[in-house]
């Protein structure tokens, strides 16, 4: 794995922490517009995890104060996780904006659980789902 094809997992955990804070704000306010903003962040990060807004903050403000990472993460599972986050927050945004607060709260809450697990424990549910799907696909081929 080359450094260009991998990510610093500390950056992804930082992004998950910021995302958790945004998701808590969405739960508190019920703001569909804030949920839509977070969905946009997920969309940008899904396209390029290293260029996502929270990754840029990490790289320019946090990473210079840390030593080099001891390990690196592959990009593909992170992209998949961002797409999952995008789906959840898009549904939440639409739900809040059309007045379906319960659905918006459920979808935001689910996204918050995933983001918090990544931020607090380094457990990326979307990444794990990606790897499980790859193993399942490999079994079907062989």
XYZ file of N, CA and C in Angstrom:
426
model
N 0.839 -1.188 0.000
C 0.000 0.000 0.000
C 0.880 1.246 0.000
N 0.663 2.109 -0.931
C 1.389 3.367 -0.943
C 0.676 4.376 -0.063
N 1.416 5.361 0.408
C 0.821 6.390 1.265
C -0.289 7.141 0.536
N -0.143 7.324 -0.777
C -1.155 8.050 -1.548
C -2.462 7.258 -1.627
N -2.383 5.922 -1.581
C -3.573 5.080 -1.684
C -4.148 4.730 -0.314
N -3.601 5.346 0.731
C -4.067 5.057 2.083
C -4.326 6.349 2.841
N -4.948 6.194 3.994
C -5.302 7.347 4.817
C -4.783 7.164 6.237
N -4.542 8.273 6.898
C -4.203 8.265 8.311
C -5.489 7.994 9.083
N -5.592 6.881 9.802
C -6.842 6.577 10.501
C -7.197 7.598 11.580
N -6.218 8.324 12.071
C -6.506 9.366 13.060
C -7.339 10.476 12.432
N -7.113 10.743 11.163
C -7.913 11.747 10.457
C -9.358 11.311 10.313
N -9.555 10.028 10.042
C -10.923 9.517 9.920
C -11.623 9.542 11.279
N -10.894 9.273 12.345
C -11.496 9.330 13.684
C -11.822 10.778 14.061
N -10.950 11.706 13.667
C -11.225 13.123 13.901
C -12.490 13.532 13.157
N -12.573 13.129 11.891
C -13.757 13.450 11.084
C -15.012 12.840 11.710
N -14.888 11.626 12.236
C -16.037 10.981 12.882
C -16.447 11.737 14.141
N -15.481 12.300 14.860
C -15.798 13.083 16.056
C -16.547 14.367 15.680
N -16.075 15.055 14.649
C -16.761 16.271 14.190
C -18.158 15.900 13.680
N -18.230 14.828 12.909
C -19.517 14.360 12.403
C -20.465 14.045 13.555
N -19.953 13.406 14.606
C -20.786 13.096 15.776
C -21.366 14.371 16.375
N -20.543 15.395 16.491
C -21.021 16.665 17.043
C -22.111 17.274 16.153
N -21.911 17.220 14.851
C -22.916 17.752 13.919
C -24.206 16.943 14.026
N -24.089 15.627 14.113
C -25.278 14.784 14.209
C -26.038 15.026 15.514
N -25.322 15.273 16.601
C -25.989 15.627 17.857
C -26.749 16.943 17.674
N -26.130 17.905 17.005
C -26.802 19.186 16.749
C -28.059 18.975 15.904
N -28.002 18.057 14.951
C -29.185 17.758 14.128
C -30.275 17.137 14.994
N -29.901 16.213 15.881
C -30.892 15.601 16.772
C -31.544 16.630 17.684
N -30.750 17.560 18.186
C -31.262 18.574 19.110
C -32.179 19.568 18.391
N -31.777 19.978 17.201
C -32.525 21.026 16.487
C -33.573 20.489 15.521
N -33.397 19.247 15.066
C -34.304 18.715 14.045
C -34.148 19.437 12.724
N -32.966 19.991 12.482
C -32.737 20.792 11.280
C -32.452 19.926 10.052
N -33.369 19.949 9.123
C -33.155 19.269 7.857
C -32.049 19.911 7.043
N -31.897 21.224 7.187
C -30.850 21.929 6.440
C -29.467 21.554 6.952
N -29.326 21.408 8.264
C -28.044 20.969 8.823
C -27.754 19.530 8.406
N -28.791 18.694 8.392
C -28.620 17.311 7.927
C -28.195 17.298 6.459
N -28.769 18.183 5.673
C -28.385 18.281 4.267
C -26.929 18.733 4.133
N -26.511 19.645 4.991
C -25.103 20.069 4.987
C -24.174 18.917 5.317
N -24.539 18.104 6.312
C -23.710 16.948 6.648
C -23.720 15.930 5.510
N -24.857 15.792 4.845
C -24.918 14.900 3.680
C -23.948 15.380 2.602
N -23.863 16.687 2.416
C -22.923 17.229 1.429
C -21.480 16.914 1.824
N -21.185 16.994 3.114
C -19.833 16.640 3.587
C -19.550 15.175 3.281
N -20.537 14.307 3.551
C -20.351 12.886 3.226
C -20.133 12.692 1.730
N -20.861 13.418 0.895
C -20.718 13.278 -0.560
C -19.323 13.681 -1.016
N -18.824 14.794 -0.506
C -17.483 15.251 -0.869
C -16.444 14.237 -0.411
N -16.605 13.750 0.810
C -15.634 12.818 1.371
C -15.715 11.458 0.686
N -16.900 11.044 0.255
C -17.021 9.788 -0.486
C -16.266 9.871 -1.807
N -16.311 11.033 -2.435
C -15.594 11.214 -3.698
C -14.086 11.209 -3.480
N -13.637 11.809 -2.381
C -12.200 11.884 -2.098
C -11.990 12.034 -0.598
N -11.836 10.919 0.119
C -11.703 10.990 1.576
C -10.600 11.927 2.072
N -9.520 12.015 1.364
C -8.416 12.883 1.792
C -8.729 14.358 1.582
N -9.749 14.658 0.768
C -10.092 16.056 0.486
C -11.407 16.493 1.117
N -11.972 15.656 1.957
C -13.193 16.030 2.654
C -12.916 17.192 3.587
N -13.928 17.996 3.880
C -13.725 19.181 4.726
C -13.099 18.874 6.078
N -13.555 17.819 6.742
C -13.006 17.509 8.060
C -11.587 16.957 7.942
N -11.307 16.240 6.849
C -9.952 15.741 6.621
C -8.983 16.897 6.391
N -9.442 17.931 5.702
C -8.583 19.097 5.477
C -8.267 19.803 6.789
N -9.270 19.927 7.660
C -9.028 20.536 8.974
C -8.009 19.698 9.743
N -8.198 18.386 9.733
C -7.255 17.505 10.429
C -5.843 17.671 9.870
N -5.729 17.608 8.551
C -4.402 17.641 7.920
C -3.673 18.957 8.188
N -4.401 20.077 8.201
C -3.735 21.370 8.339
C -3.611 21.868 9.772
N -4.530 21.464 10.647
C -4.509 21.992 12.014
C -4.102 20.974 13.076
N -4.440 19.707 12.867
C -4.188 18.698 13.900
C -2.952 17.863 13.590
N -2.876 17.303 12.409
C -1.785 16.391 12.052
C -0.383 16.983 12.247
N -0.167 18.274 11.952
C 1.183 18.811 12.159
C 1.657 18.738 13.619
N 0.723 18.626 14.545
C 1.075 18.550 15.968
C 1.288 17.112 16.431
N 1.039 16.150 15.552
C 1.182 14.734 15.876
C 2.373 14.153 15.133
N 2.840 13.031 15.595
C 3.875 12.314 14.858
C 3.245 11.593 13.682
N 4.064 10.931 12.891
C 3.514 10.185 11.762
C 2.639 9.032 12.264
N 1.661 8.637 11.472
C 0.786 7.540 11.903
C 1.544 6.214 11.946
N 1.174 5.366 12.886
C 1.797 4.038 12.994
C 1.231 3.078 11.971
N 0.048 3.379 11.489
C -0.602 2.526 10.497
C -1.359 3.402 9.514
N -1.783 2.797 8.422
C -2.558 3.495 7.403
C -3.784 2.646 7.080
N -4.820 3.278 6.539
C -6.048 2.587 6.141
C -6.222 2.661 4.640
N -6.814 1.617 4.080
C -7.159 1.651 2.662
C -8.296 2.652 2.445
N -8.355 3.217 1.265
C -9.342 4.241 0.941
C -10.722 3.649 0.655
N -10.796 2.521 -0.034
C -12.078 1.971 -0.496
C -13.088 1.748 0.634
N -12.713 1.130 1.755
C -13.704 0.954 2.825
C -14.201 2.289 3.389
N -13.322 3.265 3.445
C -13.698 4.586 3.952
C -14.692 5.237 2.991
N -14.448 5.126 1.712
C -15.392 5.660 0.724
C -16.766 5.019 0.875
N -16.779 3.713 1.028
C -18.042 3.007 1.202
C -18.772 3.518 2.446
N -18.038 3.661 3.534
C -18.639 4.157 4.783
C -19.211 5.556 4.595
N -18.536 6.381 3.817
C -19.036 7.735 3.568
C -20.312 7.709 2.732
N -20.397 6.778 1.798
C -21.620 6.633 0.999
C -22.779 6.203 1.898
N -22.512 5.292 2.824
C -23.557 4.873 3.769
C -24.004 6.074 4.603
N -23.054 6.847 5.105
C -23.396 8.053 5.858
C -24.194 9.030 5.020
N -23.819 9.168 3.762
C -24.550 10.029 2.829
C -26.005 9.574 2.693
N -26.215 8.284 2.556
C -27.583 7.769 2.418
C -28.406 8.051 3.674
N -27.832 7.767 4.841
C -28.569 7.987 6.082
C -28.903 9.460 6.289
N -27.933 10.336 6.066
C -28.188 11.755 6.321
C -29.066 12.389 5.243
N -29.014 11.877 4.039
C -29.911 12.379 2.994
C -31.359 12.023 3.332
N -31.582 10.784 3.745
C -32.936 10.389 4.154
C -33.368 11.221 5.357
N -32.457 11.425 6.315
C -32.794 12.239 7.490
C -33.156 13.661 7.077
N -32.362 14.247 6.188
C -32.622 15.622 5.745
C -33.987 15.736 5.085
N -34.263 14.837 4.161
C -35.554 14.871 3.472
C -36.685 14.672 4.481
N -36.503 13.721 5.391
C -37.538 13.458 6.390
C -37.823 14.705 7.232
N -36.771 15.341 7.740
C -36.978 16.554 8.536
C -37.644 17.650 7.713
N -37.208 17.812 6.471
C -37.728 18.890 5.632
C -39.190 18.689 5.223
N -39.648 17.438 5.171
C -41.057 17.210 4.818
C -41.923 17.005 6.056
N -41.313 17.134 7.235
C -42.084 17.051 8.468
C -42.170 15.685 9.114
N -41.387 14.741 8.647
C -41.378 13.400 9.236
C -40.239 13.310 10.257
N -40.450 13.971 11.389
C -39.397 14.076 12.399
C -38.946 12.730 12.943
N -39.852 11.791 13.101
C -39.480 10.486 13.659
C -38.468 9.792 12.750
N -38.737 9.760 11.463
C -37.791 9.136 10.525
C -36.470 9.893 10.538
N -36.526 11.208 10.570
C -35.304 12.007 10.611
C -34.483 11.704 11.851
N -35.150 11.581 12.985
C -34.448 11.267 14.237
C -33.843 9.869 14.211
N -34.581 8.901 13.675
C -34.078 7.527 13.607
C -32.851 7.447 12.705
N -32.931 8.045 11.539
C -31.803 7.991 10.598
C -30.588 8.745 11.146
N -30.831 9.891 11.754
C -29.733 10.656 12.347
C -29.129 9.891 13.518
N -29.981 9.280 14.325
C -29.494 8.489 15.458
C -28.643 7.316 15.010
N -29.049 6.642 13.949
C -28.266 5.524 13.421
C -26.908 6.013 12.919
N -26.910 7.121 12.216
C -25.645 7.694 11.733
C -24.756 8.108 12.904
N -25.373 8.649 13.947
C -24.614 9.063 15.129
C -23.960 7.866 15.813
N -24.674 6.777 15.926
C -24.089 5.571 16.541
C -22.841 5.155 15.772
N -22.943 5.100 14.450
C -21.803 4.691 13.634
C -20.644 5.677 13.758
N -20.940 6.967 13.695
C -19.873 7.977 13.792
C -19.218 7.942 15.165
N -20.019 7.803 16.208
C -19.462 7.771 17.561
C -18.584 6.544 17.770
N -19.007 5.383 17.290
C -18.180 4.177 17.434
C -16.824 4.363 16.763
N -16.812 5.024 15.614
C -15.547 5.285 14.929
C -14.707 6.283 15.711
N -15.326 7.370 16.151
C -14.586 8.405 16.872
C -14.027 7.885 18.193
N -14.835 7.177 18.948
C -14.439 6.761 20.291
C -13.587 5.497 20.322
N -13.883 4.558 19.437
C -13.239 3.247 19.523
C -12.488 2.821 18.254
N -12.543 3.636 17.210
C -11.886 3.273 15.957
C -12.614 2.166 15.210
N -13.872 1.930 15.541
C -14.667 0.900 14.883
C -15.516 1.552 13.801
N -15.138 1.348 12.573
C -15.862 1.910 11.436
C -16.847 0.865 10.923
N -18.126 1.039 11.249
C -19.138 0.064 10.837
C -19.253 -0.029 9.320
N -19.204 1.089 8.645
C -19.271 1.079 7.183
C -18.086 0.355 6.565
N -16.909 0.557 7.147
C -15.706 -0.134 6.660
C -15.833 -1.641 6.866
N -16.344 -2.033 8.033
C -16.543 -3.456 8.317
C -17.569 -4.059 7.371
N -18.633 -3.318 7.078
C -19.646 -3.793 6.131
C -19.033 -3.971 4.746
N -18.194 -3.026 4.335
C -17.517 -3.114 3.037
C -16.682 -4.392 2.958
N -15.896 -4.645 3.999
C -15.030 -5.829 4.007
C -15.867 -7.110 4.015
N -16.971 -7.130 4.752
C -17.846 -8.302 4.777
C -18.463 -8.546 3.399
N -18.882 -7.475 2.731
C -19.450 -7.618 1.389
C -18.411 -8.129 0.398
N -17.169 -7.672 0.540
C -16.094 -8.178 -0.343
C -15.853 -9.656 -0.125
N -15.841 -10.081 1.147
C -15.646 -11.518 1.436
C -16.800 -12.320 0.876
N -18.018 -11.824 1.019
C -19.188 -12.516 0.494
C -19.118 -12.622 -1.029
N -18.737 -11.561 -1.682
C -18.610 -11.570 -3.144
C -17.517 -12.532 -3.588
N -16.423 -12.602 -2.855
C -15.337 -13.522 -3.209
C -15.778 -14.977 -3.069
N -16.599 -15.263 -2.087
C -17.102 -16.641 -1.913
C -18.026 -17.035 -3.050
N -18.829 -16.092 -3.516
C -19.758 -16.384 -4.605
C -19.031 -16.645 -5.908
N -17.889 -15.983 -6.104
C -17.127 -16.147 -7.333
C -16.410 -17.492 -7.335
N -15.926 -17.909 -6.185
C -15.155 -19.164 -6.162
C -15.996 -20.378 -5.963
